[in-house]
Tab-separated table of C-alpha atoms in Angstrom:
chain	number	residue	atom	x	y	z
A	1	UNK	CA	20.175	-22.166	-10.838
A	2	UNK	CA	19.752	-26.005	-10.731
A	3	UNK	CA	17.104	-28.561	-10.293
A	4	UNK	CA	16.164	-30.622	-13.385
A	5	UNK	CA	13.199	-29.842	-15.933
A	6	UNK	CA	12.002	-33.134	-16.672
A	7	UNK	CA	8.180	-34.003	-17.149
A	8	UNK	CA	6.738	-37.259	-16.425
A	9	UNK	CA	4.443	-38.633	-18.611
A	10	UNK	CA	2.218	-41.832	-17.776
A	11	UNK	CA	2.856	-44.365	-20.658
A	12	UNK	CA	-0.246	-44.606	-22.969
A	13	UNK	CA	-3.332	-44.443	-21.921
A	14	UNK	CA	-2.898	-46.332	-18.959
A	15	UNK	CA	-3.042	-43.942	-15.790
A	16	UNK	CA	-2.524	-44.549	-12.337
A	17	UNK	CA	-5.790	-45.549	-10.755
A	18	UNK	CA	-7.430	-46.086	-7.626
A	19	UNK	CA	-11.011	-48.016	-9.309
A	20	UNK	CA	-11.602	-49.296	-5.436
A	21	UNK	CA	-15.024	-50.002	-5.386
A	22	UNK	CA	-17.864	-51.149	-3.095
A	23	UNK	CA	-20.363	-54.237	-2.871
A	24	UNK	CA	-21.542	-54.207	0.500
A	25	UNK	CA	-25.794	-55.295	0.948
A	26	UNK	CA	-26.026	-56.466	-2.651
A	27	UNK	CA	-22.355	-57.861	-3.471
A	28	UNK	CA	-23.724	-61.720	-3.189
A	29	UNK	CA	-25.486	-60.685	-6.373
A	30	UNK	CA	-24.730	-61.327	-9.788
A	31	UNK	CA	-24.639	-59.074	-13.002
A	32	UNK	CA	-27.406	-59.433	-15.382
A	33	UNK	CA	-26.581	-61.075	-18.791
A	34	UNK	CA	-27.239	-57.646	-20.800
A	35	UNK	CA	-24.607	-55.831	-18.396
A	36	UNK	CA	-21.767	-58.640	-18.692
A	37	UNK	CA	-22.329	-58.657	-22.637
A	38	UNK	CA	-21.797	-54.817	-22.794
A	39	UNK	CA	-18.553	-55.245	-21.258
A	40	UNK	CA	-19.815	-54.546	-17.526
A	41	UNK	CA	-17.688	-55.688	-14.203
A	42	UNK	CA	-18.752	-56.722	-11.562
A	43	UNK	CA	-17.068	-53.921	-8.440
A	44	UNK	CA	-15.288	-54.751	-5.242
A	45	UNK	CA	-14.033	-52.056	-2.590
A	46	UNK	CA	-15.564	-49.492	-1.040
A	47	UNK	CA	-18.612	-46.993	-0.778
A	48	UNK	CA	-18.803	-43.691	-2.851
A	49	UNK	CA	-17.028	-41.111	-0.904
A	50	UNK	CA	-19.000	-37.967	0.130
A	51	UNK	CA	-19.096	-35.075	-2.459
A	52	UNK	CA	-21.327	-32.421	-3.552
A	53	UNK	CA	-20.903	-30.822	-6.878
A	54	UNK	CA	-22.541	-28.251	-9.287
A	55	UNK	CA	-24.333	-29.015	-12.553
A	56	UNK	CA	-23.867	-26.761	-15.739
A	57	UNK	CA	-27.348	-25.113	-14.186
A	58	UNK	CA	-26.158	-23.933	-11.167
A	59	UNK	CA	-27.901	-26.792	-9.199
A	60	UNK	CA	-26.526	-28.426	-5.861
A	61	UNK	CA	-26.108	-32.643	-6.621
A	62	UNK	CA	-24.842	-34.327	-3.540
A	63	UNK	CA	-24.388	-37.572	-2.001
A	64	UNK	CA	-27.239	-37.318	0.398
A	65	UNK	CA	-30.028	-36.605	-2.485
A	66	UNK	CA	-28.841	-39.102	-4.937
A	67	UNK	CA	-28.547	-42.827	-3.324
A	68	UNK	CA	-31.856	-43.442	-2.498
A	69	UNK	CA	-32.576	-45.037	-5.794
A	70	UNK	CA	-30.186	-46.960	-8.576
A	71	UNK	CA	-27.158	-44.343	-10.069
A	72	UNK	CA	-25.278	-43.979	-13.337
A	73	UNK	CA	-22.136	-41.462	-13.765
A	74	UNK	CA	-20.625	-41.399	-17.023
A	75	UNK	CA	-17.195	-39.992	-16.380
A	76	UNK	CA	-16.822	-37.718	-19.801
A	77	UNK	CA	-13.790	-35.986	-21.441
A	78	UNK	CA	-14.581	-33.465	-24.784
A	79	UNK	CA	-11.171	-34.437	-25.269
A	80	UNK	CA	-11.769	-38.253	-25.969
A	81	UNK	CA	-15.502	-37.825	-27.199
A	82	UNK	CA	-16.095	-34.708	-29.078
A	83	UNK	CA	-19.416	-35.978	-30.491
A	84	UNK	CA	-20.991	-36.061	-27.544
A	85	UNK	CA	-21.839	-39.768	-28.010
A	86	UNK	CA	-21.833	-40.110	-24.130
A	87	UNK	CA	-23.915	-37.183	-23.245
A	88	UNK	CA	-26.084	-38.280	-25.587
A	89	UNK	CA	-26.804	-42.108	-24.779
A	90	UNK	CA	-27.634	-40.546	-21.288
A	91	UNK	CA	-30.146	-37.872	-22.437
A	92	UNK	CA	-31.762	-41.291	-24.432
A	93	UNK	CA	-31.783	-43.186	-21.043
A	94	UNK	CA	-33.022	-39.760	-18.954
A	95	UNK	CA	-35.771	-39.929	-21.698
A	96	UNK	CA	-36.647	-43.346	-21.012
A	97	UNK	CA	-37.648	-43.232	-17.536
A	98	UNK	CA	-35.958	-46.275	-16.115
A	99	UNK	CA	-36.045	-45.179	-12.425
A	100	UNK	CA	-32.828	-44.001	-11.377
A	101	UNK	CA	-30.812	-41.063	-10.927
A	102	UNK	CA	-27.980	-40.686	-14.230
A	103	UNK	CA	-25.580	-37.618	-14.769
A	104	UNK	CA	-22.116	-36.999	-16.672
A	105	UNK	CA	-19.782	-35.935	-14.356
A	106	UNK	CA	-16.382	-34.636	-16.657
A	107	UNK	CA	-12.899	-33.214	-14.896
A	108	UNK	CA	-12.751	-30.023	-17.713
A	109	UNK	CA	-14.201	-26.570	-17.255
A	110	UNK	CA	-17.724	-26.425	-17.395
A	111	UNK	CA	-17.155	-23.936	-20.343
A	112	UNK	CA	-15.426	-27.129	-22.333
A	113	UNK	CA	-18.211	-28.884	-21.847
A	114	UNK	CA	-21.378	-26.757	-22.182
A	115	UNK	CA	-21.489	-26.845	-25.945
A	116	UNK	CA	-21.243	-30.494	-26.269
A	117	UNK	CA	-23.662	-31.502	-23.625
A	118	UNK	CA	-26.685	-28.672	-25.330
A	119	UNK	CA	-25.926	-30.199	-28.419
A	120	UNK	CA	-26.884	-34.245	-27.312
A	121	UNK	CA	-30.075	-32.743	-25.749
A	122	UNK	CA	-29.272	-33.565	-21.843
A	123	UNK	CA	-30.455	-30.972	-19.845
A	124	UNK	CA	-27.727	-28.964	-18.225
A	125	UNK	CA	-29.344	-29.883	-14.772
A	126	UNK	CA	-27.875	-33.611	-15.253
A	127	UNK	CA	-24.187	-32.828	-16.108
A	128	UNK	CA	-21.152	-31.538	-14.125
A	129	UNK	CA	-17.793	-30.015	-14.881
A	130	UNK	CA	-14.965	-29.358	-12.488
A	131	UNK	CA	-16.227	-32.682	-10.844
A	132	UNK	CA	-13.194	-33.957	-9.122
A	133	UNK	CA	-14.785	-34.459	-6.256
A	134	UNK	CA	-17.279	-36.847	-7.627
A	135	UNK	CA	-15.120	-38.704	-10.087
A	136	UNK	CA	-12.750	-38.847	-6.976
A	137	UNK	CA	-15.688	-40.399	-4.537
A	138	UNK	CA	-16.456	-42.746	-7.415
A	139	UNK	CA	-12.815	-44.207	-7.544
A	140	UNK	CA	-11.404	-41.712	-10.052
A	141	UNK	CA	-11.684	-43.798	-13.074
A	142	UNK	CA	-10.431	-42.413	-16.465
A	143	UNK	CA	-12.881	-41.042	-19.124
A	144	UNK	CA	-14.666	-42.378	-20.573
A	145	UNK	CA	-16.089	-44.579	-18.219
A	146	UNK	CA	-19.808	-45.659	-16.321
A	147	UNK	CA	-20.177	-46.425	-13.242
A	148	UNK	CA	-23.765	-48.138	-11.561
A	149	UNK	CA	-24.590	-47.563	-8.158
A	150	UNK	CA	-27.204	-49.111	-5.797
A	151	UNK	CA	-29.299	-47.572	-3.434
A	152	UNK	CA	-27.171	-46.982	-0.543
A	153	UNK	CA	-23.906	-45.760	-2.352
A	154	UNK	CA	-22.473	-49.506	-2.937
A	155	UNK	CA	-20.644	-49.549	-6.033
A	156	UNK	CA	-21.905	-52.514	-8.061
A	157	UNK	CA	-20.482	-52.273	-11.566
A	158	UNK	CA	-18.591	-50.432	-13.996
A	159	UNK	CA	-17.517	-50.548	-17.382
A	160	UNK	CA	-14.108	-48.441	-18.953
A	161	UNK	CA	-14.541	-47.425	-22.375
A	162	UNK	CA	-17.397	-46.316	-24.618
A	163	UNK	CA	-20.577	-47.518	-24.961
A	164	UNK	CA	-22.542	-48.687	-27.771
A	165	UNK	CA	-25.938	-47.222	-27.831
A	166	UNK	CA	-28.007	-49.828	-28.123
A	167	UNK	CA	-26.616	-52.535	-26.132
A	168	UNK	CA	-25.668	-50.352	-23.569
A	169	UNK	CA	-29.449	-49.296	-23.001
A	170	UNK	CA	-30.479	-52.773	-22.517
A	171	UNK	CA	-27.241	-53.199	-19.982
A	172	UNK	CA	-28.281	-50.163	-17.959
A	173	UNK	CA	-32.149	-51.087	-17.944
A	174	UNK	CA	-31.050	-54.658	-16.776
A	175	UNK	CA	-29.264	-53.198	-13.651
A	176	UNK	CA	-31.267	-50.891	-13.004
A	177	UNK	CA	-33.947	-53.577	-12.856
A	178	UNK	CA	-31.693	-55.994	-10.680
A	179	UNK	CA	-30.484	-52.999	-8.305
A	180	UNK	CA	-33.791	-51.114	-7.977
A	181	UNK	CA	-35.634	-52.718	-4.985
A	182	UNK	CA	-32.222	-53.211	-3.252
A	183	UNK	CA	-32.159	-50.718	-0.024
A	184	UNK	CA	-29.769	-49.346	2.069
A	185	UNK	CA	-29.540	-51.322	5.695
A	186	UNK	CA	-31.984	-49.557	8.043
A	187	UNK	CA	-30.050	-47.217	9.771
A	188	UNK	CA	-27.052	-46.834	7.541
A	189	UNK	CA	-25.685	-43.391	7.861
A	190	UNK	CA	-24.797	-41.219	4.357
A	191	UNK	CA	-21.205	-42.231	3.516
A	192	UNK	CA	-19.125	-39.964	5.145
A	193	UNK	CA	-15.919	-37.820	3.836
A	194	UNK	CA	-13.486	-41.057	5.566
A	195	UNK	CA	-14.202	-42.676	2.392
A	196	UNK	CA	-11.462	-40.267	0.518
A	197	UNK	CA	-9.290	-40.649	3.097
A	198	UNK	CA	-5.800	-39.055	2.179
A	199	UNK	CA	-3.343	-41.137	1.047
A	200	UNK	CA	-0.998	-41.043	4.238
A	201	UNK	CA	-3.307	-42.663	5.850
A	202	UNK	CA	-5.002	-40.013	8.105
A	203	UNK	CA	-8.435	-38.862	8.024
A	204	UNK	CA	-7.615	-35.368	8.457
A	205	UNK	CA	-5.996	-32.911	7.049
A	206	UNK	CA	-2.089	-32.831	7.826
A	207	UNK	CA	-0.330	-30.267	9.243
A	208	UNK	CA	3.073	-28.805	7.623
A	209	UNK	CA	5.322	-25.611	8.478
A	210	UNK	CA	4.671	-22.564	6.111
A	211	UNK	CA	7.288	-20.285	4.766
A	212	UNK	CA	8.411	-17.582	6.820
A	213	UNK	CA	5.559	-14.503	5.693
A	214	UNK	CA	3.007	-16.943	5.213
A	215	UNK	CA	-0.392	-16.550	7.691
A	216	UNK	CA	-2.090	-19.619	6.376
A	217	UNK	CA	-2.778	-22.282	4.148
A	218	UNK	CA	-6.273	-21.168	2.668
A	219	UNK	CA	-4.512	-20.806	-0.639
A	220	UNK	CA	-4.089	-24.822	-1.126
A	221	UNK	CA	-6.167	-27.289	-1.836
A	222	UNK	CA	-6.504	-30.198	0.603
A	223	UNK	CA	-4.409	-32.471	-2.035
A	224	UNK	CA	-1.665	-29.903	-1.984
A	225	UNK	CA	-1.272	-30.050	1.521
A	226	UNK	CA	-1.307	-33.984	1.545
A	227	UNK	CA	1.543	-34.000	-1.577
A	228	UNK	CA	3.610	-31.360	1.054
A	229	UNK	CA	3.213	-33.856	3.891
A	230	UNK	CA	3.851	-36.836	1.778
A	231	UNK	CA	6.889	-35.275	0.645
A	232	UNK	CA	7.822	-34.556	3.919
A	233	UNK	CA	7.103	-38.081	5.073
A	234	UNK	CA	10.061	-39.396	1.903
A	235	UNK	CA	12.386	-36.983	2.908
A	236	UNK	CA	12.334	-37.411	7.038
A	237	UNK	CA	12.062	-41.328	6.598
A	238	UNK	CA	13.171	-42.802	3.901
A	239	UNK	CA	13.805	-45.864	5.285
A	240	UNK	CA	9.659	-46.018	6.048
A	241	UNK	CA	8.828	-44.820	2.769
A	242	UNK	CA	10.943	-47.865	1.040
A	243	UNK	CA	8.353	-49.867	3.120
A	244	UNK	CA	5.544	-48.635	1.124
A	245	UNK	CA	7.430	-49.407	-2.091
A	246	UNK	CA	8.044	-52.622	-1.158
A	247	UNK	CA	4.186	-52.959	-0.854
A	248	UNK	CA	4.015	-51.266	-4.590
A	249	UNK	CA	6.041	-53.493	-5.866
A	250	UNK	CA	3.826	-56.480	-4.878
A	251	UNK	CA	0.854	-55.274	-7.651
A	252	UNK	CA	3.675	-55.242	-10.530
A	253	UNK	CA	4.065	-58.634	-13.221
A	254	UNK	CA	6.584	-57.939	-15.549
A	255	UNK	CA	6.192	-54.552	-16.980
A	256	UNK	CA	2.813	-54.302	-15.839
A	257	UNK	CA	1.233	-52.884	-12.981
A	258	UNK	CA	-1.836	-54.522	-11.566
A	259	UNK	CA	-4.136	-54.279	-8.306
A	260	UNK	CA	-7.139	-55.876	-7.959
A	261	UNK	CA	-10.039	-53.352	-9.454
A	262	UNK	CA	-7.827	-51.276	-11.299
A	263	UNK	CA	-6.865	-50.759	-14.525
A	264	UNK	CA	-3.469	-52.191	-16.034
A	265	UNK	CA	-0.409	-49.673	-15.650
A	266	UNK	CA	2.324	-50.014	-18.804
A	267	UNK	CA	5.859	-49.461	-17.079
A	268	UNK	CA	8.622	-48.851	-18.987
A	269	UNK	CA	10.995	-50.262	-16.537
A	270	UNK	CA	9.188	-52.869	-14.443
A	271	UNK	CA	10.140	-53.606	-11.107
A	272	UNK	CA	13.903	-53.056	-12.130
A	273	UNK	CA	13.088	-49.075	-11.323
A	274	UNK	CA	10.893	-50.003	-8.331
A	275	UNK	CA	13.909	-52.009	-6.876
A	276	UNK	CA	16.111	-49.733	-7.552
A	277	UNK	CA	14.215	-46.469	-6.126
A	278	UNK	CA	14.016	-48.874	-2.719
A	279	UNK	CA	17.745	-49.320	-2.854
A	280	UNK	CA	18.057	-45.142	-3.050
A	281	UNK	CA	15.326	-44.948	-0.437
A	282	UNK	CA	17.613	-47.133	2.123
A	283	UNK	CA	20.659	-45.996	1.905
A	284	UNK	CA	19.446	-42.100	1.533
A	285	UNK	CA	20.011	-39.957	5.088
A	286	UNK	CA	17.039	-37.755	6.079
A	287	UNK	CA	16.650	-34.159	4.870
A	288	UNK	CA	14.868	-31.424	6.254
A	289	UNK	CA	11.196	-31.260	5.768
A	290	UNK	CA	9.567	-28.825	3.055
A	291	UNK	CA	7.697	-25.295	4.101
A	292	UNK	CA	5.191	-24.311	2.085
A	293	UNK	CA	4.925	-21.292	-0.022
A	294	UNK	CA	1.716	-19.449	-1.226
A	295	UNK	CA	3.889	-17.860	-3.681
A	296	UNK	CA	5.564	-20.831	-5.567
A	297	UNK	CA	2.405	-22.379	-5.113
A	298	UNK	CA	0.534	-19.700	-7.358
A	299	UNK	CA	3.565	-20.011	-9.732
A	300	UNK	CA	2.582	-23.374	-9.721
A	301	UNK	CA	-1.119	-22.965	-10.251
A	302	UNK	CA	-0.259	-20.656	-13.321
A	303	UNK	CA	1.392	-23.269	-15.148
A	304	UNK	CA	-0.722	-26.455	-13.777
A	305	UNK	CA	-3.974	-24.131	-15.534
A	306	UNK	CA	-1.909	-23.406	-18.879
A	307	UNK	CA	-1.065	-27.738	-18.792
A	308	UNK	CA	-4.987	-28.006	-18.526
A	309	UNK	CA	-5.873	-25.656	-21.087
A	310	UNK	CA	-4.116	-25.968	-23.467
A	311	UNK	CA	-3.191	-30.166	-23.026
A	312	UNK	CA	0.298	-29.896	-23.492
A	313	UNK	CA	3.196	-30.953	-21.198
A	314	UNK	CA	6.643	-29.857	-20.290
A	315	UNK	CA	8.162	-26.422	-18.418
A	316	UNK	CA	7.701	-24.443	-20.911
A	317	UNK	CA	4.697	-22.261	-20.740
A	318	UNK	CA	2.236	-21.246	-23.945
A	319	UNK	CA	2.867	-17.419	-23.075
A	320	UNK	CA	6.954	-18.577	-23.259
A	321	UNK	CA	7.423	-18.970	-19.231
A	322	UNK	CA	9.518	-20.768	-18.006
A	323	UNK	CA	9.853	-21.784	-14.308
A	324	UNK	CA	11.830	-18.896	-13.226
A	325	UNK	CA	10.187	-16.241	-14.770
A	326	UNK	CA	6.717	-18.053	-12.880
A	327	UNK	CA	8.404	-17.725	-9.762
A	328	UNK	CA	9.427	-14.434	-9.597
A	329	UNK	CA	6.368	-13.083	-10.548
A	330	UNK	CA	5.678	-13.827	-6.705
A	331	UNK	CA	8.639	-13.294	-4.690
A	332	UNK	CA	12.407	-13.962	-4.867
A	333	UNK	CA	14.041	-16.946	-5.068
A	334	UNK	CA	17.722	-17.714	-3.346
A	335	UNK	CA	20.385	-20.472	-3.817
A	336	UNK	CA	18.565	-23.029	-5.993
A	337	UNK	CA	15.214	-23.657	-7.134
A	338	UNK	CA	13.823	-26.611	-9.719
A	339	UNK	CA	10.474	-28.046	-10.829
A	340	UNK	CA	8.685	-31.343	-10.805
A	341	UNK	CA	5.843	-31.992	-12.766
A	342	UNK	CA	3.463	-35.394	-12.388
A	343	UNK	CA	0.580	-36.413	-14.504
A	344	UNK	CA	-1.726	-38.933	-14.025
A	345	UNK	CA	-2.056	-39.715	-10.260
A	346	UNK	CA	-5.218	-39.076	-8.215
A	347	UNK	CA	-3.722	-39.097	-4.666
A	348	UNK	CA	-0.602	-37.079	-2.685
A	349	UNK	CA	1.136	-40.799	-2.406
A	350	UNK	CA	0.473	-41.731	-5.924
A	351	UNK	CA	1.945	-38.112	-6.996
A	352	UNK	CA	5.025	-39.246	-4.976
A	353	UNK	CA	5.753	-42.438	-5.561
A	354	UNK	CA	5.825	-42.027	-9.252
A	355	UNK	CA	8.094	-39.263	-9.140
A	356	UNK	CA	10.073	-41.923	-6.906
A	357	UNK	CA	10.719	-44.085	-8.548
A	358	UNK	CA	10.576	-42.085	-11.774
A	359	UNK	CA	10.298	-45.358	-14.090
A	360	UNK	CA	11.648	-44.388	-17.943
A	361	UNK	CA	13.619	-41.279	-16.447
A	362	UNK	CA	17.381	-42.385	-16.799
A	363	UNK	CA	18.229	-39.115	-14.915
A	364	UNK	CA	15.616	-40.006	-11.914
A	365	UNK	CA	15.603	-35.919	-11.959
A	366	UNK	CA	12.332	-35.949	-10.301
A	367	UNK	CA	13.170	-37.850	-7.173
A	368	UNK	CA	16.619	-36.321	-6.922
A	369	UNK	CA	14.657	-32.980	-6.661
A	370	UNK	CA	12.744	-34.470	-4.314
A	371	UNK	CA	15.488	-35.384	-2.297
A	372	UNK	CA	17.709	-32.520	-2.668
A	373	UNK	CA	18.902	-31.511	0.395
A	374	UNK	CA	19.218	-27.611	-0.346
A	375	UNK	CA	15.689	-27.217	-1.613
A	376	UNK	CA	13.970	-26.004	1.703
A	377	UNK	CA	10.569	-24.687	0.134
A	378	UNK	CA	7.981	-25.900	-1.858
A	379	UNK	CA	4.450	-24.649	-3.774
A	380	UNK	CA	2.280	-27.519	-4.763
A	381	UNK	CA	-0.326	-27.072	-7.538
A	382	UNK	CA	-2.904	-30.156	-8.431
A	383	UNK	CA	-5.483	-29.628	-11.778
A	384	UNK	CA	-6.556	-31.018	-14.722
A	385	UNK	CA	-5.354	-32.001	-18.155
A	386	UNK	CA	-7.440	-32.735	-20.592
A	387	UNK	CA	-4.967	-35.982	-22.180
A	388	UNK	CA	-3.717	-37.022	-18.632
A	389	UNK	CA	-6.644	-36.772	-16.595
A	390	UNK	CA	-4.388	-34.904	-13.871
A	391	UNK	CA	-1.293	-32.952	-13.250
A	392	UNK	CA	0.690	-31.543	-9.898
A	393	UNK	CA	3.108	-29.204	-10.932
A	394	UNK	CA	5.748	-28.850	-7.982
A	395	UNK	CA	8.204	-25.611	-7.355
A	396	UNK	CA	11.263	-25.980	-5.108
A	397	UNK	CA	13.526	-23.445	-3.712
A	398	UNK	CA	16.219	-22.859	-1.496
A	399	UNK	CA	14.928	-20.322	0.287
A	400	UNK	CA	12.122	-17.756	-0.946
A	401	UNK	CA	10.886	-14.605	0.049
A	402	UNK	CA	7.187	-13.796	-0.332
A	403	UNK	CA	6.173	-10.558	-2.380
């Protein structure tokens, strides 16, 4: 068997990020004082993607029934705020009446979260877990984190990091009171789902070839079936995809990487792994695009749950798996298999470009699995991890046959 085992971490705390936000009808606006002091900043992108989540009480929160009046998500981890300090400063502004519409949204199980939220005295009507969808629309920032919305879904300001208590009420009250009379253009339809549009660029969902015994593709999750395609898209055209690095490069200055919006990426390497991953990229021939399986896909799903529960990283599974013994619970591998795992990213193209260019992996295991010309089959498997924010846990094999 071959392939290489190597995890990728994201350096620090520092996670890729796509913090792309919106000022369209109120963006000639400043911040109030109070907000800027509280460490506040003032957004720039795009609307709030469409979504529609569940609270801890079973009720249906949506795009459509929130944006009529000023909104406040604080993105929560029990991971980085066991207190509840967070769940807590928003039950005190719930209390307090200010006129708009404020709710924790957190990545974890709803069962991580329950306890904590009861305990700060926010009703469980007003907080979310298993809210990728949300944190997603809202430009998947990293907990803990708050992010204001105007009426209309424009993303006005946001602020990464905790919040003190008392300053942070009189920030909120400010923009609440600088954002509350603002209204949505007459006529202005509900932002649609083309604001999360994948990250190859297309607004629907792509197409790829499934492994021979495989009906359909219910099994995935849209993102799975974007990282397939992206794959696919590295591994038929190179050449193109050394393009988009090229573009990547652009955002890094020295070892840091930086786009507009976004918070600051460490790199181990700087561009010196970017430059060289380009250099691979044009000199590598094509190789056969990726089929996908439903059953290294579930092997993939198995460990991408045990990452998220139990927060730890590597191949190595809690109940002593290990990526073969995953695998064959579903089917039979031939000829070669191997596993790449990715935490951090947000998107298919972020998921694949940092196992690209695989910066701080001498080896560059992850994008020689990638481009491995005998792996022929793939399962894709995207959660989340309670230190990493993310993780997509990829299976390759040769061939495999489906149990």
């Amino acid at each position: 068997m071959r392939g290489q085992f190597i995890h990728r971490i994201v350096v620090g705390a520092f996670f890729t990020m796509a913090m792309s936000f919106t000022v369209a009808a109120a963006s000639g606006q400043n911040l109030p004082d109070a907000a800027v002091k509280s460490g506040f900043r003032k957004a720039s992108g795009k609307h709030v993607g469409e979504f529609s989540i569940r609270t801890l009480s079973g009720s249906s929160v949506g795009t459509a029934e929130l944006f009529g009046a000023p909104a406040l998500f604080h993105v929560f981890s029990a991971a980085t705020d066991p207190s509840g300090e967070g769940p807590a400063l928003v039950a005190a502004l719930r209390q307090a009446t200010l006129g708009a519409e404020i709710y924790v949204l957190s990545l974890e199980a709803r069962e991580s979260i329950t306890g904590i939220v009861a305990r700060s005295g926010l009703g469980q009507a007003f907080a979310a877990g298993d809210a990728r969808t949300a944190i997603r629309a809202l430009g998947s920032p990293a907990a803990p984190a708050w992010i204001f919305v105007a009426p209309g879904g424009d993303l006005v300001a946001y602020r990464l990091g905790r919040l003190e208590s008392e300053p942070g009420m009189e920030a909120i009250r400010s923009l609440v009171a600088a954002y509350r009379t603002s209204k949505p253009p007459a006529g202005m339809p509900v932002p649609s789902a083309l604001a999360a549009v994948p990250s190859s660029g297309t607004a629907t969902r792509p197409t790829v070839a499934l492994n021979a015994g495989v009906t359909d593709s219910s099994f995935a999750q849209a993102i799975e079936i974007e990282t397939v395609a992206e794959l696919n898209m590295a591994r038929t055209q190179p050449g193109t995809y050394a393009g988009l690095l090229r573009e990547y490069r652009k955002s890094i200055r020295g070892m840091y990487f930086e786009r507009p919006g976004e918070v600051t990426v460490v790199l181990n390497e700087g561009a010196k792994a970017v430059d060289e991953a380009i250099a691979f990229l044009e000199r590598q021939k094509p190789v056969s695009a990726l089929s996908l399986s439903r059953g290294l896909s579930l092997a993939a799903m198995d460990h991408a749950k045990d990452r998220g529960r139990t927060g730890q990283t590597g191949h190595g599974g809690s109940d002593r798996s290990t990526m073969d013994t995953r695998i064959k619970r579903y089917g039979t591998w031939k000829k070669t298999a191997g596993e790449n795992i990715a935490y951090g990213a947000v998107t298919a193209r972020d998921i694949v470009i940092q196992l690209i260019v695989d910066d701080g992996v001498p080896s560059r295991g992850h994008r020689n699995n990638i481009f491995n010309p005998e792996f022929l089959v793939v399962g894709i498997a995207f959660g989340s991890h309670p230190g990493y924010r993310t993780v997509c846990v990829q299976d390759f094999a040769g061939e495999y046959e489906e149990r």
